[in-house]
Short mmCIF file of C-alpha atoms in Angstrom, two decimals:
data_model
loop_
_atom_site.label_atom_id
_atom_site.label_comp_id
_atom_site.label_asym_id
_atom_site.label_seq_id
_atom_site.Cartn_x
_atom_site.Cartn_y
_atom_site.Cartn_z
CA UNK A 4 79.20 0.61 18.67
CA UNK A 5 82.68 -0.01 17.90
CA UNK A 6 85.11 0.34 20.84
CA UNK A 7 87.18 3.34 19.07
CA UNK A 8 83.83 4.94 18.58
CA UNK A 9 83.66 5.09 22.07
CA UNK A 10 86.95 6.20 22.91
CA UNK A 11 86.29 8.94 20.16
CA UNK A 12 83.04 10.26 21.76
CA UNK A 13 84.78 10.57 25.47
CA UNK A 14 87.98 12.28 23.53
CA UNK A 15 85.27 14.88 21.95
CA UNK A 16 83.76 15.46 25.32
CA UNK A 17 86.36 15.81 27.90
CA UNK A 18 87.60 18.64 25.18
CA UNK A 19 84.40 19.99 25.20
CA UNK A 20 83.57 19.95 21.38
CA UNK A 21 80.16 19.85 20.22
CA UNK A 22 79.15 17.00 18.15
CA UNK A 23 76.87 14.31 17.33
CA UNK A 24 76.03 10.48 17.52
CA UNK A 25 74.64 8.56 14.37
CA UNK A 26 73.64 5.23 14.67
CA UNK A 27 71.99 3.04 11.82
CA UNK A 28 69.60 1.22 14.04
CA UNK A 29 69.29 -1.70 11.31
CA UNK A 30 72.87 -2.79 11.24
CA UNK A 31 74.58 -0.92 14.85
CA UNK A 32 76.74 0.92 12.42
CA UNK A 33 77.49 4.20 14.59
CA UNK A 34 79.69 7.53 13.45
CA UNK A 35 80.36 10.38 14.99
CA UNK A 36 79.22 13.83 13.73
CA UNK A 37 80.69 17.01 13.80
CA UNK A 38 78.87 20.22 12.83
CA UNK A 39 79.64 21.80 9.76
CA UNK A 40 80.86 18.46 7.83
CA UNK A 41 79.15 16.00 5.43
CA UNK A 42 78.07 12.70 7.39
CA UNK A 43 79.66 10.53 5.70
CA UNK A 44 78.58 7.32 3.69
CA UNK A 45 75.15 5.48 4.76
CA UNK A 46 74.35 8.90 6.52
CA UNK A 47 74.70 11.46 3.69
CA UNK A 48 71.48 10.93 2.41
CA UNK A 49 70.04 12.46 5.58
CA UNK A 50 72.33 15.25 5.70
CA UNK A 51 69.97 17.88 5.90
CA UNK A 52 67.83 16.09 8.86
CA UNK A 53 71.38 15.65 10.88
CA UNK A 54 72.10 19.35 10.54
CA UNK A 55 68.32 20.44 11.60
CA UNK A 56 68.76 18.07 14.68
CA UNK A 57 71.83 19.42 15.35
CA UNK A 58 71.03 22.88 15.27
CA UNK A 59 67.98 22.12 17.53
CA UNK A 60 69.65 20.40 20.12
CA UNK A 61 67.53 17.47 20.29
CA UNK A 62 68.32 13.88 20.16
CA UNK A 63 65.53 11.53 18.16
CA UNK A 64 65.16 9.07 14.96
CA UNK A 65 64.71 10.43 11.80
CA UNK A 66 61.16 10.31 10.28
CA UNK A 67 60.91 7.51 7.72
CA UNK A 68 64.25 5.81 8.72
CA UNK A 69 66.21 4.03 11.09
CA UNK A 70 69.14 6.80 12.10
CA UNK A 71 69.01 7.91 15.74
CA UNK A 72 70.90 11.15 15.79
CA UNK A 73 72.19 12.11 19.59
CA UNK A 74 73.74 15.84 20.10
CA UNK A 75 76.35 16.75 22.27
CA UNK A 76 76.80 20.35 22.95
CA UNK A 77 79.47 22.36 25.44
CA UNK A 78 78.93 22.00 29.12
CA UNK A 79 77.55 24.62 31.24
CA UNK A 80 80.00 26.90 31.96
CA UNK A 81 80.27 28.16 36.02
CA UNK A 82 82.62 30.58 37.57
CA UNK A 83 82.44 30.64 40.84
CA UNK A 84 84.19 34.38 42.71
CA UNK A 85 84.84 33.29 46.46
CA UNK A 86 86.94 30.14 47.08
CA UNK A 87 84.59 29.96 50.61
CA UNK A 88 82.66 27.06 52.42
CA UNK A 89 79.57 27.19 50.13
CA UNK A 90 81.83 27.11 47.18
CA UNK A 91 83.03 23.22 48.36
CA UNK A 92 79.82 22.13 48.45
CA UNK A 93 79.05 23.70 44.84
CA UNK A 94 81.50 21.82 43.36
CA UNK A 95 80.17 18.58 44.39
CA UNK A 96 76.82 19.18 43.37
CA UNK A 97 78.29 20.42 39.88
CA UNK A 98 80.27 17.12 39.45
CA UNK A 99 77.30 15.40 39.43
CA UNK A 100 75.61 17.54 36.94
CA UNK A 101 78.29 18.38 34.48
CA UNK A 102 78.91 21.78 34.83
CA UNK A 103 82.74 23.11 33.96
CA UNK A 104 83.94 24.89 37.33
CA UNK A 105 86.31 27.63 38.09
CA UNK A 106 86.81 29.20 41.03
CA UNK A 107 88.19 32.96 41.54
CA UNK A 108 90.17 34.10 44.70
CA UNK A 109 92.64 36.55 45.18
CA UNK A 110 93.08 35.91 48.69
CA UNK A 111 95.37 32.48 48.72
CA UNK A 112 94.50 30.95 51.99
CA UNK A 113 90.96 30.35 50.52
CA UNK A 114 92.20 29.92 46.71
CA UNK A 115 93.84 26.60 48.28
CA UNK A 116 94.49 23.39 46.63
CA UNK A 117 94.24 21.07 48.74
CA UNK A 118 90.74 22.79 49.55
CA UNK A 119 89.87 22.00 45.62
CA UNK A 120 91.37 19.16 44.47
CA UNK A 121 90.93 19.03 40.42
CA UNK A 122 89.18 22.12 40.11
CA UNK A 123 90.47 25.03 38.25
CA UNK A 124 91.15 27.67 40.62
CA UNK A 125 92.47 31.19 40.17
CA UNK A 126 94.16 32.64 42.48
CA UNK A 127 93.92 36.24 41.24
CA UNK A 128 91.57 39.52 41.08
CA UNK A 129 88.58 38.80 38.98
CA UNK A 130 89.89 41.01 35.99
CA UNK A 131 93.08 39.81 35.66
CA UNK A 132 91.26 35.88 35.87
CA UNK A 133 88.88 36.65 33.56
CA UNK A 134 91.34 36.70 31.03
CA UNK A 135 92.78 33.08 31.64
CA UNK A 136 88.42 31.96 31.40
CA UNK A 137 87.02 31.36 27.68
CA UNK A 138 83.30 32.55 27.74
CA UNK A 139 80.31 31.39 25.71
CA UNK A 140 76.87 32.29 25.87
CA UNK A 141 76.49 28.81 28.43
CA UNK A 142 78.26 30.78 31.58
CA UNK A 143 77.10 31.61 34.36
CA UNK A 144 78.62 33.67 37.70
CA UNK A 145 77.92 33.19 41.38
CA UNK A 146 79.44 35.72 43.14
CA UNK A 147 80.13 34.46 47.04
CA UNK A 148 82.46 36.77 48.63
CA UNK A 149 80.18 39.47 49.70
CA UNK A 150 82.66 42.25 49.29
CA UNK A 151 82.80 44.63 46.84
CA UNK A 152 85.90 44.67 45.97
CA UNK A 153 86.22 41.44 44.59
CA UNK A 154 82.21 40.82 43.84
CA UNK A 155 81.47 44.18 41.80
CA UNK A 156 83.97 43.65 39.29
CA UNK A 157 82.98 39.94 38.61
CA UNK A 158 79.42 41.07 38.54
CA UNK A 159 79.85 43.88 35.80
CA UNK A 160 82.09 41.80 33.84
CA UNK A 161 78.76 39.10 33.45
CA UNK A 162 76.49 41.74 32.92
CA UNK A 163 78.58 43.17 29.98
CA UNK A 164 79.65 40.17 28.58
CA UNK A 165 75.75 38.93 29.12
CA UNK A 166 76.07 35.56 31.05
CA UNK A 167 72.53 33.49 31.09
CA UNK A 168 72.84 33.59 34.85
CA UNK A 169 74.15 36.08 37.78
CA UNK A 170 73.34 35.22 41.46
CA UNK A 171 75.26 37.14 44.44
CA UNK A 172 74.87 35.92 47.62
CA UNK A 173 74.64 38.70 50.51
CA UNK A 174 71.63 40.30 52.45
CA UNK A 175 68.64 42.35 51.52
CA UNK A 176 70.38 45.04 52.18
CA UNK A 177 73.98 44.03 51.31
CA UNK A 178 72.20 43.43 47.91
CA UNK A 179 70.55 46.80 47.80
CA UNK A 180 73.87 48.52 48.77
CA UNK A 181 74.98 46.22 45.48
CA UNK A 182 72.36 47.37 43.51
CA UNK A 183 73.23 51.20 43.83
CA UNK A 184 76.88 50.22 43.63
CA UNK A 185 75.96 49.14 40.33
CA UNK A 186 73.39 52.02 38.93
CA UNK A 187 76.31 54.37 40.32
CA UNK A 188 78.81 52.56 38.03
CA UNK A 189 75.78 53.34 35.04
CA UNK A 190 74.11 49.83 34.72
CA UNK A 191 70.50 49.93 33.62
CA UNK A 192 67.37 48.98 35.76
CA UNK A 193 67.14 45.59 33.75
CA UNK A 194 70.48 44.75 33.97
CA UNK A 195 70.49 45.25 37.56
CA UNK A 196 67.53 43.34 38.11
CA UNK A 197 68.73 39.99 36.06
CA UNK A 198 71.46 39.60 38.51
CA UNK A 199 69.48 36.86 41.05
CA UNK A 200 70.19 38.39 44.84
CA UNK A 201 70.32 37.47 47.55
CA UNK A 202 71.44 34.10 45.69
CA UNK A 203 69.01 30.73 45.49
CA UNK A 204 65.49 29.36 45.48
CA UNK A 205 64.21 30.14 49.17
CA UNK A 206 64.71 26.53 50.99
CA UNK A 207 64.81 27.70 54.32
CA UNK A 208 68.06 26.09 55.20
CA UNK A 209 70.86 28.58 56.37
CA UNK A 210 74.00 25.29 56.32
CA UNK A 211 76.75 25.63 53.66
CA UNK A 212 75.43 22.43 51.73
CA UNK A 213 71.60 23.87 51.63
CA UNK A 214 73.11 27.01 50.12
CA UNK A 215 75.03 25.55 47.82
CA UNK A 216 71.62 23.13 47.11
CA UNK A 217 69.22 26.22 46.96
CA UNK A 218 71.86 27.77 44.56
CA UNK A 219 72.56 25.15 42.22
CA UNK A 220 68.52 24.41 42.40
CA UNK A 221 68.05 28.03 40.74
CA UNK A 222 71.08 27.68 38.33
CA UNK A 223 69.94 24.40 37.18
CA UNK A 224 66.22 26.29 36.88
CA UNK A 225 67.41 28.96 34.58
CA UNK A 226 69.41 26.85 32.77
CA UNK A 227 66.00 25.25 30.94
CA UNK A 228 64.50 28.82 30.71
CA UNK A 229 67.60 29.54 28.42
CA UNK B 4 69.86 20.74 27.00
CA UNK B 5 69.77 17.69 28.48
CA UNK B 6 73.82 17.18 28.03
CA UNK B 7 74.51 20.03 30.15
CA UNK B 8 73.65 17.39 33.13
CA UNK B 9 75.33 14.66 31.41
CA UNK B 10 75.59 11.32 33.52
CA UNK B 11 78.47 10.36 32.53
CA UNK B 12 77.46 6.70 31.39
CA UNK B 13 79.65 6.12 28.60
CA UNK B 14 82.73 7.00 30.69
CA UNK B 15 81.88 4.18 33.06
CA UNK B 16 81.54 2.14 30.03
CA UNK B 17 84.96 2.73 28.76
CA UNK B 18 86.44 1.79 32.62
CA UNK B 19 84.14 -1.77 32.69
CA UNK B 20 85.88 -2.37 28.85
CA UNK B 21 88.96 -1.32 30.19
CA UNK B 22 88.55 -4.10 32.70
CA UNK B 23 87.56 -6.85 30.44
CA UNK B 24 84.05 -7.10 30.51
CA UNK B 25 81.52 -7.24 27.30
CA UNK B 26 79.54 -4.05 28.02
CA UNK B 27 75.96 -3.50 26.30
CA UNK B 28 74.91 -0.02 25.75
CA UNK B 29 71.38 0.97 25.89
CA UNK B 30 69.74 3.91 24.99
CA UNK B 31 66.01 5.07 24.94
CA UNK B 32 65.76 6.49 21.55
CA UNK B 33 61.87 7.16 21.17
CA UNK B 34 58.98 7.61 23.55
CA UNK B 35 55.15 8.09 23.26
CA UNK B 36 53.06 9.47 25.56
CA UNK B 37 54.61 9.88 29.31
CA UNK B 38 57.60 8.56 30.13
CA UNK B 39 60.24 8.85 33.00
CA UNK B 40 63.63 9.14 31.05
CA UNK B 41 63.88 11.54 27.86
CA UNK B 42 65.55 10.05 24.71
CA UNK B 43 68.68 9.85 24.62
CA UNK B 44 69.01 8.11 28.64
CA UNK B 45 71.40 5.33 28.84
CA UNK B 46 72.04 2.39 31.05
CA UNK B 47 74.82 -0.21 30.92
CA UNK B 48 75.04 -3.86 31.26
CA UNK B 49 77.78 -6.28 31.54
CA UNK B 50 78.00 -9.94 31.03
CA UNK B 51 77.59 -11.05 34.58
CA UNK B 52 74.27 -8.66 34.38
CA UNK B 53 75.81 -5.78 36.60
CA UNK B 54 73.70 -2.28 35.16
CA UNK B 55 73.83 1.25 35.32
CA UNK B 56 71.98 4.01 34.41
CA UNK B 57 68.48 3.61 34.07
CA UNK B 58 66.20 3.35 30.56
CA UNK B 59 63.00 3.75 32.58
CA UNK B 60 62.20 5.04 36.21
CA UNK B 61 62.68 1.36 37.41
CA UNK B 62 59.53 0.00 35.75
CA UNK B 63 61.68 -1.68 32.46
CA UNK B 64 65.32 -2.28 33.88
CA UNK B 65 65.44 -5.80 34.63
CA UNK B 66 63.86 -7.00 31.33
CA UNK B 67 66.42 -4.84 29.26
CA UNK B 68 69.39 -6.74 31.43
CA UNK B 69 67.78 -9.93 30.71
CA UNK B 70 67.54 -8.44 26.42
CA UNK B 71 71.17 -7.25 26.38
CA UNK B 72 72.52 -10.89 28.17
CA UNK B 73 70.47 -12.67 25.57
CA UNK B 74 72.57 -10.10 23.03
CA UNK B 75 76.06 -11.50 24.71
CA UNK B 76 75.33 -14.93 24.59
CA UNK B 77 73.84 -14.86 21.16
CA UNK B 78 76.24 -12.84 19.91
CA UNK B 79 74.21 -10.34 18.27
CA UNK B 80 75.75 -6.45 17.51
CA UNK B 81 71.71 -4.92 18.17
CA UNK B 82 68.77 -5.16 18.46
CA UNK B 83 65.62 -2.89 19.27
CA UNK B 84 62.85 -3.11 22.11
CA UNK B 85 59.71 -1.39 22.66
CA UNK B 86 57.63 -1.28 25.94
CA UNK B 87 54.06 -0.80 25.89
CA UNK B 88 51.58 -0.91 28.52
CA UNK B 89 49.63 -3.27 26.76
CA UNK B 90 52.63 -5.98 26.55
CA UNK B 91 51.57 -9.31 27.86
CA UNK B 92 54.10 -9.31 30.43
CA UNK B 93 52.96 -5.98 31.15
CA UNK B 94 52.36 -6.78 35.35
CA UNK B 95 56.05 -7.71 35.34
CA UNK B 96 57.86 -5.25 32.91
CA UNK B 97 55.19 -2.90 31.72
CA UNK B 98 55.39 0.91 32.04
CA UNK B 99 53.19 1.90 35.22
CA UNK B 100 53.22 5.31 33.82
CA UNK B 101 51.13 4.56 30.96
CA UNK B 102 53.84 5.68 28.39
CA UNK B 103 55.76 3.56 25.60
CA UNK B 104 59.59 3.80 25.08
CA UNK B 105 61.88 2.26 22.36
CA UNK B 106 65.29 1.41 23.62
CA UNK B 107 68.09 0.28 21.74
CA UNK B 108 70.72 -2.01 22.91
CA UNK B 109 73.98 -2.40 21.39
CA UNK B 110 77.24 -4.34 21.85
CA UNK B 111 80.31 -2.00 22.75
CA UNK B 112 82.93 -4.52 20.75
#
């Protein structure tokens, strides 16, 4: 792989465009992809086989040939309502894995800075944030605040705009309370019901990091059931 | 989905070329049977035989360091492995899984 390849690829991901790796495993000659164009040269004669990969998400050599093809697609999406002490931990766990973070506060001693360094926070009411946030059909929500007033909005927003996953953290009974909030407002049964509450895979831990773990462990869960 | 949970390899590639060192990218591009990484896993290696990443869930690391240093010093852009259980050095190298992988190493130049 040529050193400007390289460059290329990390360009195409850190602006989140979706694209693909070929590589001519006989010679090392390596191109890059992108969906909806011709490959070009030594690749065109598997043009069709590119696109089907592509389209498939899968990364694998082509039958009868010696082109690897490796897909790129956008990052997971998370929006995170509640700039609070789980929501640190979150976004240390999500570095690891990838996911694109922002964070939603309208209260500004939480929607701090300095409490989270490179991430993009928002320090507004979720409707008015929701219009600086680009959705796709890879975003998710975890609502943290607990209070309706900023949760419920955040929470109907995703369900209208149909977000792969919805977690809320709160109680049984905060999440019943939520619940009727939410018929009241005229959500259906199902649409109530995909929303995961209270939030997480049941760990048994009750710190700030094992919520955040338990949380990301049923994000990162859903995420294959996609 | 697997590049949702990206590991951010090739970024760590860029910052060892950035400071000077001959980087060899490997990547497991086929498996049979069971295996511990899925296609598409890479792992690094530089000329002083630093890695990162993994190919393998430990079981095939050190002989693809050893394969990408012969790569350096011959001077070679590629070349392709595959590890089977059945390989003679199998006790040192082999895949204690019982699966076969194809990894590809490559000069970054």
């Amino acid at each position: 792989m040529k050193i400007k390849t390289l460059e290329e690829i990390l360009k195409k991901k850190s602006s989140k465009t979706e694209f693909a790796i070929l590589t001519n495993l006989e010679n090392g000659d390596s191109e890059i992809y992108l969906p909806g164009t011709s490959p070009k040269g030594e690749f065109s004669k598997y043009a069709d086989e590119i696109e089907n990969l592509f389209k498939s998400k899968k990364n694998g050599v082509i039958e009868n040939s010696e082109i690897f093809v490796e897909t790129y697609i956008k990052p997971i999406k998370v929006i995170i309502v509640g700039a609070v002490h789980i929501a640190q931990y979150l976004v240390d766990f999500a570095k690891s894995l990838n996911f694109e973070i922002s964070i939603i506060d309208p209260r500004g001693y939480f929607a701090s800075e300095q409490r989270f360094p490179e991430i993009k926070v928002i320090n507004k009411w979720p409707k008015e944030a929701f219009e600086e946030i680009e959705i796709n059909s890879s975003t998710a929500l975890i609502a943290l605040t607990h209070d309706p007033k900023i949760d419920d909005p955040a929470l109907q927003y995703a369900l209208k705009n149909k977000f792969y996953y919805i977690g809320a953290l709160g109680s049984k009974k905060t999440h019943e309370n939520r619940c009727q909030r939410l018929a009241e407002a005229g959500f259906s049964n199902d649409e109530i019901n995909s929303i995961h509450g209270p939030i997480g895979i049941k760990l048994g831990g009750k710190s700030a990091p094992e919520i955040a773990l338990s949380i990301i462990a049923q994000l990162v869960s859903q995420t294959y059931k996609k | 989905m697997k590049n949702s949970f990206d590991e951010k390899i090739l970024d760590e590639a860029q910052d060892w070329i950035n400071a000077n060192q001959k980087v060899v990218l490997a990547t497991v591009i086929q498996t049979w049977g069971s295996s511990p990484r899925q296609v598409g896993s890479r792992m690094i290696v530089n000329e002083k035989g630093d890695f990162s990443g993994s190919v393998s869930g430990g079981c095939v690391e050190s002989a693809v360091v050893s394969e990408c240093l012969s790569l350096i010093k011959d001077n070679k852009p590629c070349k392709k492995i595959e590890f089977k259980v059945s390989n003679e050095s199998a006790w040192e190298v082999g895949l204690a899984c019982g699966g076969e992988i194809a990894v590809y190493i490559e000069q970054i130049h």
